[in-house]
């Protein structure tokens, strides 16, 4: 059975804000999966003007951009 990531980062390709979010997430070594919202009309409607958004898969909480490393640490508990 494949391992499910603890977090999902909703993004689109060639999104400079999404790239910035990924760089911040990488500094904390957080287990996350990428989900391109362009692949799904429902996700595009929900996240289109909010991306990047990091979603906690366990409790459904979301951290919207913009966020700094400190906010990310508080959100993830890392």
XYZ file of C-alpha atoms in Angstrom:
78
model
C 0.000 0.000 0.000
C 1.514 3.370 -1.000
C 2.356 5.831 1.751
C 0.043 8.829 1.938
C 1.753 12.177 2.424
C 0.838 14.144 5.523
C 0.302 17.331 3.486
C -0.750 18.345 -0.008
C 0.454 21.512 -1.707
C -2.084 22.742 -4.232
C -0.298 24.555 -7.061
C -0.029 25.108 -10.808
C 2.930 24.795 -13.142
C 5.050 27.916 -13.713
C 3.631 29.617 -10.589
C 6.413 31.632 -8.996
C 4.527 31.866 -5.696
C 4.161 28.088 -5.669
C 7.906 27.752 -6.227
C 8.539 30.088 -3.290
C 6.230 28.013 -1.097
C 8.013 24.807 -2.112
C 11.365 26.358 -1.218
C 10.113 27.270 2.259
C 8.578 23.825 2.770
C 11.860 22.191 1.705
C 13.711 23.969 4.533
C 11.639 22.022 7.073
C 11.763 18.596 5.398
C 7.967 18.215 5.460
C 6.402 15.160 3.813
C 4.049 16.546 1.171
C 2.582 15.743 -2.223
C 2.006 18.180 -5.071
C -1.461 18.513 -6.584
C -1.814 20.589 -9.744
C -5.235 22.245 -9.608
C -5.395 22.549 -13.401
C -6.060 18.807 -13.577
C -9.375 19.097 -11.747
C -12.196 21.626 -12.285
C -13.346 21.389 -8.658
C -9.843 22.090 -7.345
C -9.369 24.924 -9.836
C -12.607 26.515 -8.614
C -11.706 26.064 -4.944
C -8.036 27.073 -5.050
C -7.689 29.125 -8.240
C -7.135 32.485 -6.553
C -5.622 31.091 -3.334
C -2.670 28.988 -4.477
C -0.317 27.926 -3.189
C -2.246 26.276 -0.353
C -0.840 23.616 1.976
C -3.502 21.207 3.284
C -3.118 18.954 6.306
C -4.498 15.613 5.104
C -5.263 14.451 8.632
C -7.535 17.243 9.832
C -8.271 19.196 6.627
C -6.800 22.469 7.888
C -5.213 24.708 5.264
C -2.435 27.272 5.222
C -2.914 29.861 2.486
C -0.167 31.856 0.840
C 1.528 34.073 1.795
C 3.282 32.272 4.632
C 6.735 32.456 6.138
C 8.829 29.684 7.627
C 7.628 30.487 11.151
C 3.963 30.233 10.148
C 4.694 26.948 8.405
C 6.393 25.591 11.525
C 3.412 26.570 13.652
C 0.970 25.011 11.139
C 2.872 21.713 10.854
C 4.328 21.459 14.353
C 7.777 20.832 12.839
